[in-house]
CSV table of C-alpha atoms in Angstrom, one decimal:
chain,number,residue,atom,x,y,z
K,200,MET,CA,112.2,77.5,154.4
K,201,PHE,CA,115.6,78.1,155.9
K,202,GLY,CA,116.4,73.9,155.7
K,203,ALA,CA,115.4,74.2,151.8
K,204,LEU,CA,117.9,77.1,150.8
K,205,LEU,CA,120.5,75.8,152.9
K,206,ARG,CA,119.6,72.4,150.5
K,207,PHE,CA,119.6,74.6,147.3
K,208,TYR,CA,123.0,76.2,148.1
K,209,ARG,CA,124.3,72.9,149.5
K,210,GLU,CA,123.7,70.9,146.4
K,211,ARG,CA,124.6,73.4,143.8
K,212,SER,CA,128.2,73.1,145.6
K,213,GLY,CA,128.1,69.6,144.8
K,214,LEU,CA,128.6,68.5,147.9
K,215,SER,CA,126.6,66.0,150.4
K,216,GLN,CA,125.6,66.5,153.5
K,217,GLU,CA,128.3,64.8,155.3
K,218,ALA,CA,130.8,66.6,153.2
K,219,LEU,CA,129.5,70.0,154.3
K,220,GLY,CA,129.2,68.8,157.5
K,221,THR,CA,133.1,68.1,157.5
K,222,LYS,CA,133.8,71.4,156.0
K,223,ILE,CA,131.8,73.1,158.7
K,224,GLY,CA,132.6,71.4,161.8
K,225,PHE,CA,128.9,69.8,162.3
K,226,SER,CA,128.0,66.0,161.9
K,227,LYS,CA,126.2,64.8,158.8
K,228,SER,CA,122.8,64.3,161.1
K,229,GLN,CA,122.7,67.9,162.4
K,230,VAL,CA,123.4,69.1,158.8
K,231,ALA,CA,120.3,66.6,157.8
K,232,MET,CA,118.2,68.0,160.5
K,233,VAL,CA,118.7,71.5,159.6
K,234,GLU,CA,117.8,70.8,156.3
K,235,ARG,CA,114.2,69.1,157.7
K,236,GLY,CA,113.2,71.6,159.6
K,237,ALA,CA,113.4,69.1,162.4
K,238,ARG,CA,116.1,71.3,164.8
K,239,PRO,CA,117.6,75.3,164.3
K,240,PRO,CA,120.9,76.0,163.5
K,241,LYS,CA,122.9,76.3,166.5
K,242,GLY,CA,126.1,78.4,167.0
K,243,ASP,CA,128.2,79.3,164.0
K,244,PHE,CA,126.5,77.3,162.1
K,245,VAL,CA,125.1,80.0,159.6
K,246,PRO,CA,128.1,81.7,159.0
K,247,ARG,CA,129.7,78.7,158.2
K,248,ALA,CA,127.5,77.2,155.8
K,249,ASP,CA,127.2,80.8,153.9
K,250,GLU,CA,130.8,81.3,153.7
K,251,ALA,CA,131.4,77.7,152.8
K,252,LEU,CA,128.8,77.4,150.2
K,253,GLY,CA,129.2,80.7,148.8
K,254,ALA,CA,126.1,81.8,149.4
K,255,GLN,CA,127.1,85.8,149.7
K,256,GLY,CA,125.0,86.3,152.8
K,257,ALA,CA,121.6,85.1,151.5
K,258,LEU,CA,122.1,82.3,154.3
K,259,LEU,CA,123.0,85.3,156.9
K,260,ALA,CA,120.1,87.1,155.9
K,261,ALA,CA,117.3,83.9,156.3
K,262,GLY,CA,119.0,82.8,159.7
K,263,ALA,CA,118.4,86.6,161.1
K,264,THR,CA,114.8,86.1,160.9
K,265,LEU,CA,114.7,82.3,161.5
K,266,ARG,CA,111.9,81.5,163.6
K,267,PHE,CA,111.8,77.7,165.0
K,268,SER,CA,108.5,75.7,166.6
K,269,HIS,CA,109.6,73.1,168.6
K,270,LEU,CA,106.4,71.6,168.0
K,271,PRO,CA,106.0,69.1,165.7
K,272,ALA,CA,104.2,70.6,162.0
K,273,TRP,CA,101.0,68.9,162.7
K,274,THR,CA,100.2,70.1,166.3
K,275,GLU,CA,100.9,74.0,165.3
K,276,GLU,CA,97.5,74.6,164.1
K,277,TYR,CA,96.0,72.9,166.9
K,278,THR,CA,97.8,74.4,169.9
K,279,GLU,CA,96.6,77.9,167.8
K,280,GLN,CA,92.9,76.7,168.4
K,281,GLU,CA,93.7,75.8,172.0
K,282,ALA,CA,95.0,79.0,173.0
K,283,VAL,CA,91.6,81.0,172.1
K,284,ALA,CA,89.2,78.3,172.7
K,285,VAL,CA,86.1,79.2,175.4
K,286,ALA,CA,85.7,75.0,175.6
K,287,LEU,CA,88.0,72.2,175.7
K,288,HIS,CA,86.9,69.0,176.3
K,289,TRP,CA,89.9,65.9,176.7
K,290,TYR,CA,89.7,62.0,176.8
K,291,GLU,CA,93.0,60.6,177.1
K,292,ASN,CA,93.8,56.8,177.4
K,293,HIS,CA,97.8,56.7,177.5
K,294,VAL,CA,99.4,59.2,179.6
K,295,ILE,CA,98.6,62.3,181.7
K,296,PRO,CA,97.3,65.3,179.1
K,297,GLY,CA,99.5,67.8,178.7
K,298,LEU,CA,97.1,71.0,179.7
K,299,LEU,CA,97.9,68.7,183.1
K,300,GLN,CA,101.5,67.8,183.3
K,301,THR,CA,104.0,69.0,185.7
K,302,ALA,CA,107.4,70.0,184.3
K,303,ALA,CA,109.1,66.9,185.6
K,304,TYR,CA,106.4,64.7,184.1
K,305,ALA,CA,106.6,66.4,180.7
K,306,ARG,CA,110.3,65.9,180.8
K,307,SER,CA,109.9,62.4,181.4
K,308,VAL,CA,107.4,61.8,178.6
K,309,PHE,CA,109.8,63.3,176.0
K,310,GLY,CA,112.6,61.6,177.6
K,311,CYS,CA,110.4,58.4,176.0
K,312,HIS,CA,110.6,59.5,172.5
K,313,CYS,CA,111.8,57.3,169.8
K,314,PRO,CA,114.0,58.2,168.5
K,315,PRO,CA,115.6,59.9,171.4
K,316,LEU,CA,115.3,63.9,171.4
K,317,GLU,CA,118.2,65.9,172.3
K,318,ASP,CA,118.4,67.4,176.0
K,319,ASP,CA,117.9,70.9,174.6
K,320,GLU,CA,114.9,69.6,172.6
K,321,ILE,CA,113.6,67.9,175.7
K,322,ASP,CA,113.8,71.3,177.5
K,323,ALA,CA,112.4,73.4,174.6
K,324,ARG,CA,109.2,71.2,174.4
K,325,VAL,CA,109.1,71.1,178.2
K,326,GLN,CA,108.7,75.0,177.8
K,327,VAL,CA,106.3,75.0,175.2
K,328,ARG,CA,103.8,72.6,176.7
K,329,LEU,CA,104.2,74.3,180.2
K,330,ALA,CA,103.4,77.6,178.4
K,331,ARG,CA,100.0,76.2,176.9
K,332,GLN,CA,98.6,75.4,180.6
K,333,THR,CA,97.9,79.2,181.0
K,334,LEU,CA,94.7,78.6,179.0
K,335,LEU,CA,93.4,76.9,182.6
K,336,ARG,CA,93.4,80.1,184.0
K,337,ARG,CA,93.1,82.6,181.2
K,338,ARG,CA,90.2,85.1,181.8
K,339,PRO,CA,87.7,84.9,180.7
K,340,ALA,CA,87.6,81.4,181.8
K,341,PRO,CA,87.4,78.7,179.7
K,342,VAL,CA,85.4,75.8,180.4
K,343,VAL,CA,87.4,73.0,180.5
K,344,SER,CA,86.8,69.0,181.4
K,345,PHE,CA,89.0,66.1,181.1
K,346,VAL,CA,88.0,62.1,180.9
K,347,LEU,CA,90.9,59.8,181.9
K,348,GLU,CA,91.4,56.3,182.0
K,349,LEU,CA,93.1,54.7,185.2
K,350,ILE,CA,96.3,53.6,183.5
K,351,THR,CA,97.4,57.3,182.8
K,352,LEU,CA,96.9,58.0,186.7
K,353,THR,CA,99.1,54.8,187.7
K,354,ARG,CA,101.4,54.3,184.8
K,355,PRO,CA,104.8,55.8,186.6
K,356,ILE,CA,106.2,57.6,184.1
K,357,GLY,CA,109.3,59.4,185.6
K,358,GLY,CA,109.1,57.1,188.5
K,359,GLU,CA,107.0,57.2,191.9
K,360,ASP,CA,107.9,60.7,192.9
K,361,VAL,CA,107.5,62.3,189.8
K,362,LEU,CA,104.2,60.5,189.3
K,363,LYS,CA,102.9,61.3,193.0
K,364,GLU,CA,103.9,65.0,192.2
K,365,GLN,CA,102.1,64.8,189.0
K,366,LEU,CA,98.7,63.2,190.7
K,367,ASN,CA,98.7,66.1,193.7
K,368,HIS,CA,98.8,68.6,190.5
K,369,VAL,CA,95.9,67.2,188.5
K,370,LEU,CA,93.9,67.3,192.1
K,371,ASP,CA,95.0,71.0,192.3
K,372,VAL,CA,94.1,71.9,188.8
K,373,SER,CA,90.7,70.4,189.0
K,374,ARG,CA,89.7,72.5,192.2
K,375,LEU,CA,89.7,75.8,189.8
K,376,ARG,CA,85.7,76.3,189.2
K,377,ASN,CA,86.3,76.0,185.2
K,378,VAL,CA,87.7,72.9,185.4
K,379,GLU,CA,86.6,69.2,185.7
K,380,VAL,CA,88.4,65.7,186.0
K,381,GLN,CA,87.0,62.2,185.8
K,382,VAL,CA,88.1,59.1,185.5
K,383,MET,CA,87.2,56.0,183.7
K,384,PRO,CA,86.6,52.9,185.8
K,385,PRO,CA,88.7,49.9,184.7
K,386,ASP,CA,85.5,47.5,185.5
K,387,ARG,CA,83.0,49.0,182.7
K,388,ARG,CA,82.0,46.8,180.4
K,389,THR,CA,80.9,49.5,178.0
K,390,HIS,CA,82.5,52.2,176.9
K,391,SER,CA,81.7,55.0,174.2
K,392,ALA,CA,85.3,56.4,173.1
K,393,LEU,CA,87.3,52.9,172.2
K,394,ASN,CA,88.4,54.2,169.4
K,395,GLY,CA,91.0,56.2,171.1
K,396,PRO,CA,91.8,59.7,172.5
K,397,MET,CA,90.2,63.1,171.5
K,398,VAL,CA,90.0,66.8,172.1
K,399,LEU,CA,86.9,68.6,171.7
K,400,LEU,CA,86.9,72.1,171.0
K,401,GLU,CA,84.9,75.1,170.7
K,402,ASN,CA,86.1,79.0,169.4
K,403,PRO,CA,85.1,82.5,170.0
K,404,ALA,CA,82.9,82.2,167.3
K,405,ARG,CA,81.4,78.9,168.7
K,406,ASP,CA,82.1,76.9,166.1
K,407,GLN,CA,82.7,73.5,167.6
K,408,LEU,CA,85.5,71.1,166.0
K,409,ALA,CA,87.4,68.0,167.1
K,410,TYR,CA,91.5,67.0,166.9
K,411,VAL,CA,92.3,63.4,167.1
K,412,GLU,CA,96.2,62.7,166.8
K,413,GLY,CA,98.1,59.2,166.3
K,414,GLN,CA,101.3,58.2,166.2
K,415,SER,CA,103.1,60.6,163.5
K,416,GLY,CA,100.2,63.1,162.8
K,417,GLY,CA,96.6,64.5,163.7
K,418,PHE,CA,94.0,66.0,162.0
K,419,PHE,CA,90.8,67.9,162.6
K,420,VAL,CA,87.0,66.9,162.3
K,421,THR,CA,84.5,69.8,161.5
K,422,GLU,CA,81.9,68.1,159.2
K,423,GLN,CA,78.7,66.7,160.1
K,424,PRO,CA,78.3,64.2,161.1
K,425,GLU,CA,81.5,62.7,162.3
K,426,LEU,CA,81.6,66.0,164.1
K,427,SER,CA,78.5,65.5,165.9
K,428,ASP,CA,79.2,61.6,166.8
K,429,LEU,CA,82.3,62.7,168.8
K,430,PHE,CA,80.4,65.2,170.7
K,431,ALA,CA,77.9,62.8,171.5
K,432,ARG,CA,80.9,60.1,172.2
K,433,TYR,CA,82.3,62.5,174.7
K,434,GLY,CA,78.8,63.2,176.3
K,435,ILE,CA,78.4,59.4,177.1
K,436,LEU,CA,81.6,58.8,178.3
K,437,ARG,CA,81.4,61.9,181.2
K,438,ALA,CA,78.1,60.1,182.3
K,439,GLN,CA,80.2,56.4,181.7
K,440,ALA,CA,83.2,58.0,184.5
K,441,LEU,CA,83.6,58.6,187.9
K,442,SER,CA,81.5,62.0,189.3
K,443,PRO,CA,84.5,64.8,189.7
K,444,GLU,CA,84.2,64.2,193.4
K,445,GLU,CA,84.5,60.3,193.2
K,446,SER,CA,87.3,61.0,190.8
K,447,ALA,CA,89.1,63.5,192.9
K,448,LYS,CA,88.8,60.6,195.7
K,449,LEU,CA,90.7,58.0,193.7
K,450,ILE,CA,93.5,60.7,192.8
K,451,GLY,CA,94.0,61.3,196.0
K,452,GLN,CA,94.4,58.0,196.9
K,453,VAL,CA,96.5,56.8,194.4
K,454,ALA,CA,98.9,59.4,195.0
K,455,ALA,CA,99.0,58.4,199.0
K,456,ALA,CA,99.5,55.1,198.2
K,457,LEU,CA,102.9,55.7,196.0
């Protein structure tokens, strides 16, 4: 909403993004990102823009109540559902799931973002990711399980030291009574989730839903029979994976080898 208001006053004044940036001492890309809602205005951006565009305090008033989420827009509804879930089951095949990531590992993941993120944006996203992990130790405790492909445990994101710390953290979390972590052996000839990662949720009303995310968006699955199919796939997936005890042993061996 703030970005749309800024664009309205800029276009009313007949200024390009580059021209406005020059007038207020910010780059064209910074103006563009604020207008898109991709980043919050920093420093004295708002008062300078309000004066330069003759907004007569409208931008100041809007900026005073501005709240910026560092989550991609399509994940905000998911994180709301995740925060109140009484059960969560996650299959991942590329990286350690966000709920299990250490700060250093998460920073390395966000550091791989294309196009690159600014340092302050990476810092903010790391903090948001870590804050979500309170779910694991919430009371009453939710039932949580993860099925991970072996590559998520061996891909050296951030380097060997970061990965070793990350694997030991996964082991620590797996010792919680409400959490189970399983590893999918890479030599299996059958696999029920070749279509990709998924997160299955159960909310306090005991309604089930699934969340599937891709390169630039995500969506919920709430209708039958698709929803039941995903829960069935995950059930088969857990049967195909190593047991939690065997998985912990394997994770420990991978960590010790680093």
